[in-house]
Short mmCIF file of C-alpha atoms in Angstrom, two decimals:
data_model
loop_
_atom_site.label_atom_id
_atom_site.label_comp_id
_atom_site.label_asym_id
_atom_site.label_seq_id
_atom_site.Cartn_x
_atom_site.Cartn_y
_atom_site.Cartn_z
CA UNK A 546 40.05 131.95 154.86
CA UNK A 547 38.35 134.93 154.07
CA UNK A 548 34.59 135.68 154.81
CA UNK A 549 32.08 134.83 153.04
CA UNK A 550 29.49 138.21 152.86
CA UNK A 551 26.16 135.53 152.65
CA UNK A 552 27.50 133.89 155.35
CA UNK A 553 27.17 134.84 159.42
CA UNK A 554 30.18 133.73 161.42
CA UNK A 555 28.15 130.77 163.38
CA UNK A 556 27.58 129.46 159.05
CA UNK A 557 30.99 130.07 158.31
CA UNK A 558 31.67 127.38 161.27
CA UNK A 559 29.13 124.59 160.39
CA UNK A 560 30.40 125.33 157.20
CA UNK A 561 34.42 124.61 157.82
CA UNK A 562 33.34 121.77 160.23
CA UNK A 563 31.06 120.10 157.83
CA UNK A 564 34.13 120.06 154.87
CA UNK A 565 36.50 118.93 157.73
CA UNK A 566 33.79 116.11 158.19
CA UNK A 567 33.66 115.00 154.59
CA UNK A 568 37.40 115.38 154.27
CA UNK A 569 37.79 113.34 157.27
CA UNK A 570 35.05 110.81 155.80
CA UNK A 571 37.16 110.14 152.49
CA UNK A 572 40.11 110.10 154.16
CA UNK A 573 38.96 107.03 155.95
CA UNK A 574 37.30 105.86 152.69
CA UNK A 575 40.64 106.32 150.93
CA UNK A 576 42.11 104.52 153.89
CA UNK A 577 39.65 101.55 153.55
CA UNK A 578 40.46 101.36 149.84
CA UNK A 579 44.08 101.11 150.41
CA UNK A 580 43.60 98.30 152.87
CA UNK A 581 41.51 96.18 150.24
CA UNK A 582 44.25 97.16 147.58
CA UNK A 583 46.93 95.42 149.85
CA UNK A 584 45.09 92.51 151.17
CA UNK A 585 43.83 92.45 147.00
CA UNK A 586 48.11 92.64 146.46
CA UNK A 587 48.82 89.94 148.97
CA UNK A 588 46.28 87.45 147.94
CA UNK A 589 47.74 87.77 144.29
CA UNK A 590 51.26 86.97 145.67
CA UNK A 591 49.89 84.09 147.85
CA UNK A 592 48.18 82.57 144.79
CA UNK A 593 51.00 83.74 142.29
CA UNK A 594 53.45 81.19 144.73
CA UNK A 595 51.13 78.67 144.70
CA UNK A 596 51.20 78.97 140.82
CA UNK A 597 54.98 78.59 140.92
CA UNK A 598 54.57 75.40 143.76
CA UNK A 599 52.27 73.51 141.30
CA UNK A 600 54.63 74.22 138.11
CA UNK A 601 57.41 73.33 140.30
CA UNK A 602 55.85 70.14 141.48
CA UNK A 603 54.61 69.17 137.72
CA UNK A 604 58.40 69.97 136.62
CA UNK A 605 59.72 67.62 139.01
CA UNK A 606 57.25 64.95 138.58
CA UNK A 607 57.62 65.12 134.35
CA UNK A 608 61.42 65.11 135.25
CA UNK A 609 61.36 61.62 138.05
CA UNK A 610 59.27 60.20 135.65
CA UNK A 611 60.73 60.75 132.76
CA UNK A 612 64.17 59.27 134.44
CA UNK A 613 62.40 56.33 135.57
CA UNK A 614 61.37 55.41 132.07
CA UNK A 615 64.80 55.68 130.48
CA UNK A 616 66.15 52.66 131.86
CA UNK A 617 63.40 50.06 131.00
CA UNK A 618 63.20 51.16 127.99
CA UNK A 619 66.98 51.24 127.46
CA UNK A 620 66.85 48.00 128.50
CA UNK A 621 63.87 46.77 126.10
CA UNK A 622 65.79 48.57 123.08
CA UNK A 623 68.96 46.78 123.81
CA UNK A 624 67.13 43.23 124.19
CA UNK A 625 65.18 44.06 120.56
CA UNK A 626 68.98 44.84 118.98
CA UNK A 627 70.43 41.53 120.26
CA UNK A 628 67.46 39.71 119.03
CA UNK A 629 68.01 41.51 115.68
CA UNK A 630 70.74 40.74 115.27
CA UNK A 631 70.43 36.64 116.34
CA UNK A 632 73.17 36.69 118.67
CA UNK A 633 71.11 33.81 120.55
CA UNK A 634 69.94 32.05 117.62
CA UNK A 635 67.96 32.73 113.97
CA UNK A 636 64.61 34.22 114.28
CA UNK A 637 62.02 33.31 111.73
CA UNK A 638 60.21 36.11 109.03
CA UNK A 639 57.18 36.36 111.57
CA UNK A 640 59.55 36.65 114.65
CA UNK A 641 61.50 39.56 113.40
CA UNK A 642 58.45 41.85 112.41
CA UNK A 643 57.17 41.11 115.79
CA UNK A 644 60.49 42.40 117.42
CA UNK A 645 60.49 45.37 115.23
CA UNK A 646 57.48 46.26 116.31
CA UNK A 647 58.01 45.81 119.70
CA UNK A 648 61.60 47.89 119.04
CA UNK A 649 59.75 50.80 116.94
CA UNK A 650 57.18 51.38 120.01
CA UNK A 651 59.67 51.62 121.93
CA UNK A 652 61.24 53.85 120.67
CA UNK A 653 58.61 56.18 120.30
CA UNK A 654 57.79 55.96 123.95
CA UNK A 655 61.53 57.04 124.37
CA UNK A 656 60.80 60.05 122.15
CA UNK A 657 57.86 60.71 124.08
CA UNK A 658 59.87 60.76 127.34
CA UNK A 659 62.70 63.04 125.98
CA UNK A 660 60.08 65.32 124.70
CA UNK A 661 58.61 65.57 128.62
CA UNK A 662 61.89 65.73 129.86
CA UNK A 663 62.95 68.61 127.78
CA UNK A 664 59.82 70.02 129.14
CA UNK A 665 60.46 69.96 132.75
CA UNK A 666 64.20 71.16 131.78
CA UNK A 667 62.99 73.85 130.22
CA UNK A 668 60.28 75.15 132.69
CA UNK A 669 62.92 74.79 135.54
CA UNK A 670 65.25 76.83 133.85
CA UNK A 671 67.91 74.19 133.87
CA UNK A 672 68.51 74.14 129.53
CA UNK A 673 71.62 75.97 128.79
CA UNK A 674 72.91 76.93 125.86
CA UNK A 675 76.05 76.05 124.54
CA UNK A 676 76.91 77.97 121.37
CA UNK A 677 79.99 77.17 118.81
CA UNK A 678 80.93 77.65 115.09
CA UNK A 679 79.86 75.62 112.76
CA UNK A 680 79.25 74.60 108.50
CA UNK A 681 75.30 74.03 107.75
CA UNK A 682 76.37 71.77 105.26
CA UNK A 683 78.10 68.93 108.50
CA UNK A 684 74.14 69.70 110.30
CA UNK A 685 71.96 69.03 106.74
CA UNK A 686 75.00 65.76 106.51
CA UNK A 687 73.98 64.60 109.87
CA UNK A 688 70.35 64.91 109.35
CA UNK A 689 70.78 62.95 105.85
CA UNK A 690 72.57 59.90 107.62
CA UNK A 691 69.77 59.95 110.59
CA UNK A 692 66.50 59.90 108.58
CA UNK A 693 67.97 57.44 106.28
CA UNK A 694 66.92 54.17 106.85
CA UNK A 695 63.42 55.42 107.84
CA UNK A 696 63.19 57.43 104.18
CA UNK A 697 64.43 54.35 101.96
CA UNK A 698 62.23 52.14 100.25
CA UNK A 699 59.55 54.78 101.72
CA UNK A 700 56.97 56.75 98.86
CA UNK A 701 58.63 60.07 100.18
CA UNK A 702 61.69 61.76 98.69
CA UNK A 703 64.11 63.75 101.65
CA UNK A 704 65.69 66.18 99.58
CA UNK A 705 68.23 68.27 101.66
CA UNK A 706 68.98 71.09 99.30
CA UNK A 707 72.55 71.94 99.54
CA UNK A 708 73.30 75.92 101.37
CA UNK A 709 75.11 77.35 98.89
CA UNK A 710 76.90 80.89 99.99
CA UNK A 711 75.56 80.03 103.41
CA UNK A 712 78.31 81.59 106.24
CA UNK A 713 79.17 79.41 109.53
CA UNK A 714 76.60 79.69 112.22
CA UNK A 715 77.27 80.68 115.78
CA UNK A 716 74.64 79.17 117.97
CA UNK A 717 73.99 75.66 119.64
CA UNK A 718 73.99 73.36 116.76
CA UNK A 719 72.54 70.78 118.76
CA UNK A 720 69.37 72.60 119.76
CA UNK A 721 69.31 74.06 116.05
CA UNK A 722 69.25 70.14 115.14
CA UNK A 723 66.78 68.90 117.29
CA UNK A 724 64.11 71.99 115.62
CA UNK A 725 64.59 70.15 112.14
CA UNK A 726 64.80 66.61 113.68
CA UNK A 727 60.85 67.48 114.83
CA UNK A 728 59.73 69.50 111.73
CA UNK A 729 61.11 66.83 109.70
CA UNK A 730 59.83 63.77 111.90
CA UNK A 731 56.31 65.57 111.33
CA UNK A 732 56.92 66.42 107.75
CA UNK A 733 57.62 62.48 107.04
CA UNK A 734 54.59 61.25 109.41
CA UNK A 735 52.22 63.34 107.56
CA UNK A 736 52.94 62.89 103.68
CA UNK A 737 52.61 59.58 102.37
CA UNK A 738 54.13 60.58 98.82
CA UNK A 739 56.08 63.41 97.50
CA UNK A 740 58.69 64.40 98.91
CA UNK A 741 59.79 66.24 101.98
CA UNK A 742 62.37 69.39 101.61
CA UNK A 743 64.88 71.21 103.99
CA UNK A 744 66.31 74.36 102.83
CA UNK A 745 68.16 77.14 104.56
CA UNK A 746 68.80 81.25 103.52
CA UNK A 747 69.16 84.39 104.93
CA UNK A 748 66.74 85.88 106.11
CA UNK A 749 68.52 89.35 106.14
CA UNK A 750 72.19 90.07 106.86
CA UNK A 751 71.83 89.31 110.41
CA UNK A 752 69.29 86.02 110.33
CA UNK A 753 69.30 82.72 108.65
CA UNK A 754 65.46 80.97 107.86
CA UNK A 755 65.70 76.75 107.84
CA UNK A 756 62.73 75.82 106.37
CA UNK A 757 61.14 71.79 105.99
CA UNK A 758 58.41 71.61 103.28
CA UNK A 759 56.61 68.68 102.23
CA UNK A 760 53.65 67.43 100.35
CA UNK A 761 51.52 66.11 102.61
CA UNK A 762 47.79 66.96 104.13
CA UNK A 763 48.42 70.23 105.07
CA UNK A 764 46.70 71.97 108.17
CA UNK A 765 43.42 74.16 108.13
CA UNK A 766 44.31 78.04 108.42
CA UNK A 767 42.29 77.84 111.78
CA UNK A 768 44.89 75.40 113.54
CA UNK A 769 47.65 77.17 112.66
CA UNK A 770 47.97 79.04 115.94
CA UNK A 771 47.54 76.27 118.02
CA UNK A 772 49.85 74.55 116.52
CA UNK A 773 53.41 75.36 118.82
CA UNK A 774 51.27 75.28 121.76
CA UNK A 775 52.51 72.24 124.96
CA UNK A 776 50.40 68.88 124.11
CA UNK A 777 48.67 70.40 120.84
CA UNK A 778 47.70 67.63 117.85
CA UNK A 779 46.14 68.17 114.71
CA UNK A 780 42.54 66.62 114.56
CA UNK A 781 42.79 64.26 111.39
CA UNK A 782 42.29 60.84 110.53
CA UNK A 783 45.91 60.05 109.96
CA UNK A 784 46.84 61.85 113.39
CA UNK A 785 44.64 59.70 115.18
CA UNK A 786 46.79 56.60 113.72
CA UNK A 787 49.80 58.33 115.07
CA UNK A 788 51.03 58.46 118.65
CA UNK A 789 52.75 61.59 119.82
CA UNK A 790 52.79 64.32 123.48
CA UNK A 791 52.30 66.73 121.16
CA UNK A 792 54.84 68.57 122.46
CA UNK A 793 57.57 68.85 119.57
CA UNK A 794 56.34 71.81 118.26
CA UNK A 795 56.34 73.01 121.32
CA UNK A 796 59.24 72.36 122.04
CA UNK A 797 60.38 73.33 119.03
CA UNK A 798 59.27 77.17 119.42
CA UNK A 799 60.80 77.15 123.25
CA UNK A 800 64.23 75.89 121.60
CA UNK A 801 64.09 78.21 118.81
CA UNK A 802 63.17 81.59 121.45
CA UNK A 803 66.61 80.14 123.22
CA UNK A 804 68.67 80.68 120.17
CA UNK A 805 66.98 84.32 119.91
CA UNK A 806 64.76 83.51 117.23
CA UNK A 807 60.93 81.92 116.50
CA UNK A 808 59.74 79.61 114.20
CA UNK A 809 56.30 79.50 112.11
CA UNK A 810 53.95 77.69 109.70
CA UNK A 811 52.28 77.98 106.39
CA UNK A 812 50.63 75.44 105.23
CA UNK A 813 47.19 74.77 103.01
CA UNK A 814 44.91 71.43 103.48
CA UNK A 815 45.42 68.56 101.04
CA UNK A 816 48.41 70.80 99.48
CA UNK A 817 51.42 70.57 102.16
CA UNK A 818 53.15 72.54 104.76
CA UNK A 819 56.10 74.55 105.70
CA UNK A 820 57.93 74.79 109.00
CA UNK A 821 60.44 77.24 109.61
CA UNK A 822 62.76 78.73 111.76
CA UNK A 823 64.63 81.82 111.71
CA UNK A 824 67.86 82.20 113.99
CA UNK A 825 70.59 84.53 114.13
CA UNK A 826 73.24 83.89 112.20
CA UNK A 827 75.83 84.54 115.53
CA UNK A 828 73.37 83.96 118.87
CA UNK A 829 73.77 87.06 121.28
CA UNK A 830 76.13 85.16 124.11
CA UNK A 831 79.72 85.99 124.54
CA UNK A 832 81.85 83.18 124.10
CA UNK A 833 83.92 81.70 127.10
CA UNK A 834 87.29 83.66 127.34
CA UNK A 835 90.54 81.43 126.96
CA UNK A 836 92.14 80.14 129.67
#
């Protein structure tokens, strides 16, 4: 260090010491700092795997539920088809709307527990996806025969509109399915007349957009990003008549970001709405080699 010419030689020293002092003083400042980083670190961790404890406790609870459900209500649905159908004896006018109420709640609380079970599938990881090839026109055929009998005699109109020039799809048809099987379940629950429509085209050369339209109440711009979130309901008059999780669209947008793609709304209030979906038309997973 060279000399300073203001400075004696005794200066010079306080000098040096007094910058080895400060440098030694943020040293240990920097060291304290550190320390708090680190114990800031490991408290993160510690509260990140309690995080992961609690979602892995609430997945296993919505999954033992869920299971423990199933069979009464298997049971109660398979007591309300052999009264149905009078295997013990005739049931009078009065007796049969009883049992199909009794049969159409529960079946909804079955729907309800498949939705939570999905759920806890889901946020444990354990949904896999099986991909194949398949015609759009055998999934719109199969939709057609389900929603049937709840569709006639009904003030609603399903109109599947055919896919004309459409390729075959490779991606789990079944998961594919259950995203309409929701957006139409909705579409049908929320229009009392008019009609309800399914459509599918590409999106681009690489993506396919299924769409369900219908004319029902339609959903204030404000809700619309609400909408896919877990145990989210639309706050109207006829929702409050209608029991639900509120986790199908939910469930919907986890199934959809499965298949690689993501689904979305547009909709206006007393004019209708539209749910889509847009998927790959071939889903990125190599198929199983041949054995």
């Amino acid at each position: 260090m060279a000399e300073s010419p203001n400075l004696t030689p005794d200066e010079q020293t306080m000098l040096i010491a007094q910058l080895q002092s400060e440098a030694t003083a943020l040293r240990d400042e920097l060291d304290e700092t550190n320390q708090g980083v680190l114990a800031l670190y490991a408290e993160l961790d510690e509260q990140a795997e309690q995080l992961r404890q609690a979602s892995d406790l609430k997945s296993r609870f919505l999954s033992y539920m869920s299971h423990e459900f199933r069979t009464p209500l298997g049971s109660i649905l398979s007591i309300t088809g052999l009264l149905t159908d009078e295997l013990d004896g005739p049931l009078s006018p009065e007796q049969h709307k009883q049992v199909a109420f009794v049969s159409g709640a529960a079946r909804e609380l079955s729907d309800m527990v498949d939705d939570l079970l999905d759920l806890a599938k889901i946020e444990a990881g354990r949904i896999s996806i099986s991909p194949a090839w398949f015609d759009m026109l055998d999934l719109f055929a199969a939709l057609r025969g389900m929603f049937r009998p709840i569709v006639d005699g009904s003030a609603v109109d399903l109109i599947f509109e055919e896919p004309v020039g459409l390729p075959r799809l490779y991606t789990d048809d079944k998961k594919l399915a259950q995203i309409l099987r929701n957006f139409i379940s909705n579409s049908l629950k929320f229009t009392t007349r008019g009609e309800v429509r399914v459509s599918a085209r590409l999106e681009n050369a690489d993506h396919v957009r299924f769409a369900v339209s219908d004319t029902g109440i339609g959903i204030a711009p404000e809700l619309h990003g609400a909408l896919f979130e877990d145990f989210s309901q639309v706050d109207s008059p006829l929702q409050k008549r209608l029991r639900g999780t509120g986790l199908g669209l939910s469930l919907c947008k986890r199934f959809a970001e499965l298949l690689g793609g993501e689904v979305g709304v547009q909709s206006t209030p007393g004019t209708g709405s539209t749910f889509f979906v847009i998927i790959p038309l071939a889903i990125a997973v190599e198929p199983a080699d041949e054995t």
